[in-house]
Coordinates of C-alpha atoms and ligand atoms in Angstrom, one line a residue:
X1 CA -54.2 -8.1 -10.5
X2 CA -53.4 -10.2 -7.5
X3 CA -55.0 -13.3 -6.0
X4 CA -55.9 -13.1 -2.3
X5 CA -57.7 -15.7 -0.3
X6 CA -59.9 -14.3 2.4
X7 CA -61.0 -16.7 5.2
X8 CA -64.6 -16.4 6.1
X9 CA -64.7 -14.2 9.2
X10 CA -67.6 -14.5 11.6
X11 CA -65.9 -12.6 14.4
X12 CA -67.4 -9.1 14.8
X13 CA -64.3 -7.8 16.4
X14 CA -61.9 -8.8 13.7
X15 CA -61.3 -6.2 11.1
X16 CA -63.6 -3.6 12.8
X17 CA -63.4 -0.8 10.3
X18 CA -63.7 1.9 13.0
X19 CA -60.7 0.6 14.9
X20 CA -58.8 0.3 11.7
X21 CA -59.6 3.9 10.9
X22 CA -58.4 5.1 14.2
X23 CA -55.2 3.3 13.9
X24 CA -54.7 4.8 10.5
X25 CA -55.0 8.2 11.9
X26 CA -58.1 8.9 9.8
X27 CA -60.3 9.9 12.7
X28 CA -61.2 13.6 12.5
X29 CA -60.0 15.7 15.4
X30 CA -62.5 18.2 16.8
X31 CA -60.2 21.1 16.1
X32 CA -59.1 21.7 12.5
X33 CA -55.4 20.9 11.9
X34 CA -53.5 23.1 9.5
X35 CA -50.8 20.8 8.1
X36 CA -52.4 17.6 7.0
X37 CA -54.1 18.5 3.7
X38 CA -57.4 19.5 5.3
X39 CA -58.2 23.1 4.4
X40 CA -58.5 26.0 6.8
X41 CA -58.7 29.7 6.5
X42 CA -55.2 31.4 6.4
X43 CA -55.3 32.2 10.1
X44 CA -56.2 28.6 11.0
X45 CA -59.7 29.6 12.1
X46 CA -62.7 27.5 11.3
X47 CA -63.9 27.5 7.7
X48 CA -67.5 28.4 8.6
X49 CA -68.4 30.8 11.4
X50 CA -71.9 29.2 11.7
X51 CA -70.4 25.9 12.9
X52 CA -66.9 26.8 14.1
X53 CA -66.4 23.8 16.3
X54 CA -67.7 21.2 13.9
X55 CA -65.2 18.8 12.3
X56 CA -64.3 19.5 8.7
X57 CA -65.2 16.6 6.4
X58 CA -62.8 15.0 4.0
X59 CA -59.5 15.7 2.4
X60 CA -59.0 18.4 -0.2
X61 CA -58.7 17.1 -3.8
X62 CA -59.7 13.5 -3.3
X63 CA -62.4 11.1 -1.9
X64 CA -62.0 9.9 1.7
X65 CA -64.1 8.8 4.7
X66 CA -64.4 10.1 8.2
X67 CA -66.0 8.0 11.0
X68 CA -67.7 8.9 14.2
X69 CA -69.7 7.2 16.9
X70 CA -73.1 8.2 18.4
X71 CA -75.5 7.0 21.0
X72 CA -79.3 7.0 21.0
X73 CA -82.2 7.7 23.3
X74 CA -85.4 5.7 23.0
X75 CA -88.3 8.1 22.3
X76 CA -91.8 7.7 20.8
X77 CA -91.1 4.1 19.6
X78 CA -87.8 4.7 17.9
X79 CA -84.2 5.5 18.7
X80 CA -82.9 8.9 18.0
X81 CA -79.4 10.3 18.2
X82 CA -78.0 13.7 19.0
X83 CA -77.7 16.2 16.2
X84 CA -74.2 16.0 14.7
X85 CA -72.8 18.9 12.7
X86 CA -69.9 19.0 10.2
X87 CA -68.2 21.6 8.1
X88 CA -68.5 21.1 4.4
X89 CA -65.6 22.6 2.4
X90 CA -66.1 24.5 -0.8
X91 CA -64.8 21.7 -3.0
X92 CA -67.2 19.0 -1.8
X93 CA -69.1 17.5 -4.8
X94 CA -70.8 14.5 -3.2
X95 CA -71.4 13.0 0.2
X96 CA -72.4 9.5 1.3
X97 CA -73.5 8.9 4.9
X98 CA -74.0 5.5 6.5
X99 CA -75.3 4.7 10.0
X100 CA -74.4 1.2 11.1
X101 CA -74.9 -0.9 14.2
X102 CA -74.6 -4.6 13.6
X103 CA -77.9 -6.5 13.5
X104 CA -79.9 -3.3 13.7
X105 CA -82.0 -1.3 11.4
X106 CA -80.6 2.2 11.2
X107 CA -80.9 5.4 9.2
X108 CA -81.2 9.1 9.3
X109 CA -84.1 11.1 10.8
X110 CA -82.9 14.5 9.7
X111 CA -80.5 16.2 7.4
X112 CA -80.0 20.0 7.1
X113 CA -77.5 21.9 5.1
X114 CA -77.2 25.7 5.7
X115 CA -80.8 25.8 6.9
X116 CA -82.2 23.8 4.0
X117 CA -83.9 20.6 5.3
X118 CA -83.3 17.7 3.0
X119 CA -84.9 15.1 5.2
X120 CA -87.2 15.3 8.3
X121 CA -88.9 12.1 9.4
X122 CA -91.3 14.1 11.6
X123 CA -92.5 16.3 8.9
X124 CA -92.1 14.4 5.6
X125 CA -95.0 12.6 4.0
X126 CA -94.9 8.9 5.2
X127 CA -96.3 7.9 1.8
X128 CA -92.9 8.8 0.4
X129 CA -91.2 6.0 2.3
X130 CA -89.3 3.8 -0.1
X131 CA -89.7 6.1 -3.1
X132 CA -87.3 8.5 -4.8
X133 CA -85.4 10.6 -4.1
X134 CA -84.7 8.7 -0.9
X135 CA -85.8 5.8 1.2
X136 CA -87.0 7.1 4.5
X137 CA -87.2 3.5 5.7
X138 CA -84.4 2.4 8.0
X139 CA -82.3 -0.4 6.7
X140 CA -79.4 -2.5 7.7
X141 CA -76.4 0.0 7.4
X142 CA -78.9 2.7 6.5
X143 CA -77.4 5.2 4.1
X144 CA -78.1 8.5 2.3
X145 CA -76.2 9.9 -0.7
X146 CA -76.2 13.6 -1.7
X147 CA -76.8 14.8 -4.4
X148 CA -80.0 12.8 -4.5
X149 CA -81.4 14.5 -7.6
X150 CA -81.0 17.8 -9.5
X151 CA -82.4 19.9 -6.7
X152 CA -80.9 18.4 -3.5
X153 CA -77.1 18.9 -3.6
X154 CA -74.7 19.5 -0.7
X155 CA -73.5 23.1 -0.4
X156 CA -70.4 24.4 1.3
X157 CA -71.1 25.3 4.9
X158 CA -72.7 23.4 7.8
X159 CA -74.3 20.0 7.6
X160 CA -76.3 18.6 10.4
X161 CA -77.6 15.0 10.6
X162 CA -79.6 13.1 13.2
X163 CA -79.1 9.3 13.2
X164 CA -81.9 7.0 14.0
X165 CA -82.8 3.4 14.6
X166 CA -85.9 1.2 14.6
X167 CA -85.2 -0.8 17.8
X168 CA -84.3 0.4 21.3
X169 CA -80.6 1.2 20.8
X170 CA -80.2 3.3 23.9
X171 CA -77.4 1.1 25.3
X172 CA -75.4 1.0 22.0
X173 CA -73.1 3.1 20.0
X174 CA -73.6 3.3 16.2
X175 CA -70.8 4.0 13.7
X176 CA -71.3 6.9 11.4
X177 CA -69.4 6.9 8.1
X178 CA -69.3 10.0 6.1
X179 CA -67.6 9.7 2.7
X180 CA -66.8 12.9 0.8
X181 CA -65.8 13.4 -2.8
X182 CA -63.5 16.5 -2.9
X183 CA -61.7 15.7 -6.1
X184 CA -62.8 16.0 -9.8
X185 CA -61.7 12.5 -11.0
X186 CA -64.4 10.0 -11.4
X187 CA -62.8 6.5 -11.4
X188 CA -64.1 3.6 -9.4
X189 CA -61.9 0.8 -8.1
X190 CA -63.6 -2.5 -7.3
X191 CA -62.7 -5.7 -5.5
X192 CA -64.4 -8.6 -7.2
X193 CA -65.0 -11.3 -4.6
X194 CA -65.6 -14.8 -5.9
X195 CA -67.7 -16.5 -3.2
X196 CA -67.0 -20.2 -2.3
X197 CA -67.2 -22.6 -5.2
X198 CA -68.8 -20.1 -7.6
X199 CA -67.7 -20.9 -11.2
X200 CA -66.7 -17.9 -13.2
X201 CA -63.5 -17.2 -15.2
X202 CA -61.4 -14.3 -14.2
X203 CA -61.4 -13.2 -17.9
X204 CA -65.2 -13.0 -17.7
X205 CA -65.1 -10.8 -14.6
X206 CA -62.5 -8.5 -16.3
X207 CA -64.5 -8.4 -19.5
X208 CA -67.7 -7.6 -17.7
X209 CA -66.2 -4.7 -15.8
X210 CA -64.5 -3.4 -18.9
X211 CA -67.9 -3.3 -20.6
X212 CA -69.5 -1.7 -17.5
X213 CA -66.8 1.0 -17.6
X214 CA -67.6 1.6 -21.2
X215 CA -71.3 2.1 -20.3
X216 CA -70.4 4.6 -17.6
X217 CA -67.8 6.4 -19.8
X218 CA -70.2 6.6 -22.7
X219 CA -72.6 8.5 -20.4
X220 CA -70.0 10.6 -18.7
X221 CA -70.8 8.8 -15.4
X222 CA -67.2 8.0 -14.6
X223 CA -65.4 4.7 -15.2
X224 CA -64.1 1.5 -13.6
X225 CA -60.3 1.9 -13.1
X226 CA -58.9 -1.1 -11.3
X227 CA -60.4 -4.6 -10.7
X228 CA -58.8 -6.8 -8.1
X229 CA -60.1 -10.4 -8.0
X230 CA -60.1 -12.2 -4.7
X231 CA -61.5 -15.5 -3.5
X232 CA -63.6 -15.8 -0.3
X233 CA -63.9 -19.2 1.4
X234 CA -67.6 -19.6 2.1
X235 CA -69.8 -22.6 2.9
X236 CA -71.9 -22.3 -0.2
X237 CA -71.9 -20.3 -3.4
X238 CA -75.7 -20.1 -3.1
X239 CA -76.9 -17.3 -0.9
X240 CA -80.2 -16.6 0.8
X241 CA -81.1 -13.0 0.1
X242 CA -83.9 -13.0 2.7
X243 CA -81.9 -14.0 5.8
X244 CA -78.8 -13.0 7.7
X245 CA -76.9 -15.1 5.1
X246 CA -76.7 -12.1 2.7
X247 CA -75.7 -9.6 5.4
X248 CA -73.0 -11.9 6.7
X249 CA -71.6 -12.3 3.2
X250 CA -71.4 -8.6 2.6
X251 CA -69.8 -8.0 6.0
X252 CA -67.1 -10.7 5.4
X253 CA -64.6 -8.8 3.3
X254 CA -62.6 -5.9 4.8
X255 CA -59.9 -4.7 2.4
X256 CA -57.0 -2.4 3.0
X257 CA -58.6 0.4 1.0
X258 CA -62.1 1.3 2.1
X259 CA -62.7 3.3 -1.0
X260 CA -62.8 0.2 -3.2
X261 CA -66.3 -1.2 -3.8
X262 CA -66.8 -4.9 -3.0
X263 CA -68.7 -6.7 -5.7
X264 CA -69.5 -10.3 -4.8
X265 CA -70.0 -13.0 -7.4
X266 CA -72.1 -15.9 -6.2
X267 CA -73.4 -18.9 -8.2
X268 CA -77.0 -17.9 -7.5
X269 CA -79.5 -16.7 -4.9
X270 CA -81.8 -19.2 -3.3
X271 CA -84.6 -17.0 -4.6
X272 CA -84.9 -17.7 -8.3
X273 CA -84.5 -15.1 -11.1
X274 CA -82.4 -12.4 -9.4
X275 CA -79.5 -11.2 -11.5
X276 CA -78.0 -9.0 -8.8
X277 CA -78.8 -6.9 -5.7
X278 CA -77.6 -3.7 -4.2
X279 CA -77.6 -3.2 -0.4
X280 CA -79.9 -0.2 -0.7
X281 CA -80.8 3.0 -2.6
X282 CA -78.2 4.0 -1.7
X283 CA -76.1 1.4 0.2
X284 CA -72.9 2.1 1.9
X285 CA -69.8 3.2 0.1
X286 CA -66.3 3.7 1.7
X287 CA -67.3 1.3 4.5
X288 CA -66.3 -2.4 4.5
X289 CA -67.4 -5.1 6.9
X290 CA -71.1 -3.9 7.2
X291 CA -74.3 -5.8 6.4
X292 CA -74.6 -3.5 3.4
X293 CA -71.0 -3.3 2.2
X294 CA -71.2 -4.1 -1.5
X295 CA -73.3 -5.4 -4.4
X296 CA -73.9 -9.1 -5.3
X297 CA -74.1 -10.6 -8.7
X298 CA -75.6 -14.1 -9.5
X299 CA -73.5 -15.8 -12.1
X300 CA -76.2 -18.3 -13.1
X301 CA -78.6 -15.5 -14.0
X302 CA -76.0 -13.8 -16.2
X303 CA -75.2 -16.7 -18.5
X304 CA -75.5 -17.2 -22.3
X305 CA -78.0 -19.7 -23.7
X306 CA -75.3 -22.4 -23.4
X307 CA -75.8 -22.2 -19.6
X308 CA -72.0 -22.1 -19.1
X309 CA -70.4 -18.9 -20.3
X310 CA -71.2 -15.4 -19.1
X311 CA -73.3 -13.1 -21.2
X312 CA -70.8 -10.2 -20.9
X313 CA -73.0 -7.4 -22.2
X314 CA -75.9 -8.5 -20.0
X315 CA -73.7 -8.8 -16.9
X316 CA -72.2 -5.4 -17.6
X317 CA -75.7 -3.9 -17.6
X318 CA -76.5 -5.7 -14.3
X319 CA -73.2 -4.4 -12.8
X320 CA -73.9 -0.9 -14.0
X321 CA -77.5 -1.1 -12.5
X322 CA -76.5 -2.5 -9.1
X323 CA -73.6 -0.2 -8.6
X324 CA -75.8 2.8 -9.6
X325 CA -78.4 1.7 -6.9
X326 CA -75.6 1.5 -4.4
X327 CA -74.6 5.1 -5.0
X328 CA -78.2 6.3 -5.0
X329 CA -80.0 5.9 -8.3
X330 CA -83.6 4.6 -8.3
X331 CA -85.2 2.7 -11.2
X332 CA -86.0 5.0 -14.1
X333 CA -89.4 3.3 -14.2
X334 CA -90.8 1.0 -11.6
X335 CA -92.7 -2.3 -12.4
X336 CA -96.2 -1.0 -12.6
X337 CA -95.3 2.1 -14.6
X338 CA -96.6 4.4 -11.8
X339 CA -93.4 5.5 -10.2
X340 CA -90.4 7.0 -11.9
X341 CA -87.1 8.7 -10.9
X342 CA -86.9 12.4 -10.3
X343 CA -85.2 13.4 -13.6
X344 CA -86.9 15.3 -16.5
X345 CA -84.4 13.9 -18.9
X346 CA -85.0 10.3 -18.1
X347 CA -87.6 8.6 -20.3
X348 CA -90.6 7.3 -18.3
X349 CA -92.7 4.3 -19.3
X350 CA -96.3 4.6 -18.0
X351 CA -99.3 2.4 -17.8
X352 CA -100.2 3.6 -21.3
X353 CA -97.5 1.2 -22.6
X354 CA -98.8 -1.8 -20.7
X355 CA -99.9 -3.4 -24.0
X356 CA -100.9 -6.8 -22.6
X357 CA -102.7 -5.2 -19.6
X358 CA -101.0 -7.4 -17.0
X359 CA -100.3 -4.5 -14.7
X360 CA -96.6 -4.5 -15.4
X361 CA -94.6 -2.4 -18.0
X362 CA -92.1 -4.9 -19.4
X363 CA -88.9 -3.8 -21.1
X364 CA -90.2 -4.8 -24.6
X365 CA -93.4 -2.8 -24.0
X366 CA -91.2 0.2 -23.1
X367 CA -88.5 -0.2 -25.7
X368 CA -89.2 3.3 -27.1
X369 CA -90.1 4.7 -23.6
X370 CA -87.0 4.2 -21.5
X371 CA -86.8 0.4 -21.8
X372 CA -83.2 0.7 -22.9
X373 CA -82.2 2.6 -19.8
X374 CA -80.0 0.4 -17.6
X375 CA -81.9 1.6 -14.6
X376 CA -85.2 0.3 -16.0
X377 CA -86.8 -2.0 -13.4
X378 CA -86.3 -5.3 -15.3
X379 CA -84.2 -6.7 -18.1
X380 CA -85.2 -7.2 -21.7
X381 CA -84.2 -9.2 -24.8
X382 CA -82.1 -6.2 -26.0
X383 CA -79.2 -4.2 -24.6
X384 CA -79.9 -1.8 -21.8
X385 CA -77.0 0.5 -22.1
X386 CA -78.4 4.1 -21.8
X387 CA -78.8 6.6 -19.0
X388 CA -79.6 10.2 -18.9
X389 CA -77.3 13.1 -18.2
X390 CA -79.0 13.6 -14.8
X391 CA -78.6 9.9 -13.9
X392 CA -74.9 10.0 -14.9
X393 CA -74.3 13.0 -12.7
X394 CA -75.5 11.2 -9.6
X395 CA -73.1 8.3 -10.3
X396 CA -70.1 10.5 -11.2
X397 CA -70.5 12.6 -8.0
X398 CA -70.5 9.6 -5.6
X399 CA -67.4 9.5 -3.4
X400 CA -66.8 6.0 -4.7
X401 CA -65.9 7.7 -8.0
X402 CA -62.5 9.1 -7.1
Ligands
LIG1 ZN1 -82.9 -2.5 -9.6

């Protein structure tokens, strides 16, 4: 573990992850090289005849990220990009896609894999916006992760996406980050960022991640391998989650290794009662410096009754919950007991368990109906340390697990 001081960085040009990727030689050439670990057929021809000119995603045997740029045209009240097609190798287990343009709401309008359409804004039911298995709603650093559930998984072959934006972006280029997991290991490395004057002991951060790792390992969801603690100079340890404040914070830390997930520890949110937030379902992984790059934990809402020391088991559940959102997991049961995740093996709590009739299914009302799942919508007075096999699979197949 090393201590690093990051200066607050407000300059959009500094640490631009796309420039850094180009300098690192990580950009994908349009033809497929044969000698850099990317796979090709023996004669060096394209892997898939259906999309022979498309770039091949990723690096065999490991997780990595490829980045691209795309423009937009303004049409029918939204911005739409050109279709972009990629080759998916036979060993790809999970993919995470982020469309980013600073200060803009971006997302994906269309995803097709070998003719199977996963997402089509023009044809999908608008009532599904914001529900599992995916948000159709554009977001800052709008992202999609596949697999989304037990049905929608990425298959070897050709993958076509169409980026989109809410505002008129026709004069701008967006960055497209496509992370692929092509290895079988499932270990996550995190950078714990202590923000401003936030008070938390390093031993508490380490203990919390150790407990989070145990939760994941117990469910075969992967594990937390390395935790690096860094300190970020920041005006205040109190963050406004409803303004640019939170986006600026998440964009402020660009590490040397884009595969590490940034986890910010703040004293508290200005909005009371929030233990942690993810940047989306999913948010970006393998992309630093974006409005959505990382999850944020409130120290004050993870304390013991003494008001001073961290409740390690509670914080571990919050960490497990927010990281799971960031890689694509929805709540197992939403607040009103009406919406649930897509998985048959995840216990669902319904309105039938709303004993006090207040319109919300609380954790204690659902203790025998999924209230112990760490993806339940709210906390309880007992440990939430369970997930189903299907939920664990989504976490373990994220490229952030490498
Ligand atoms: Zn949540």
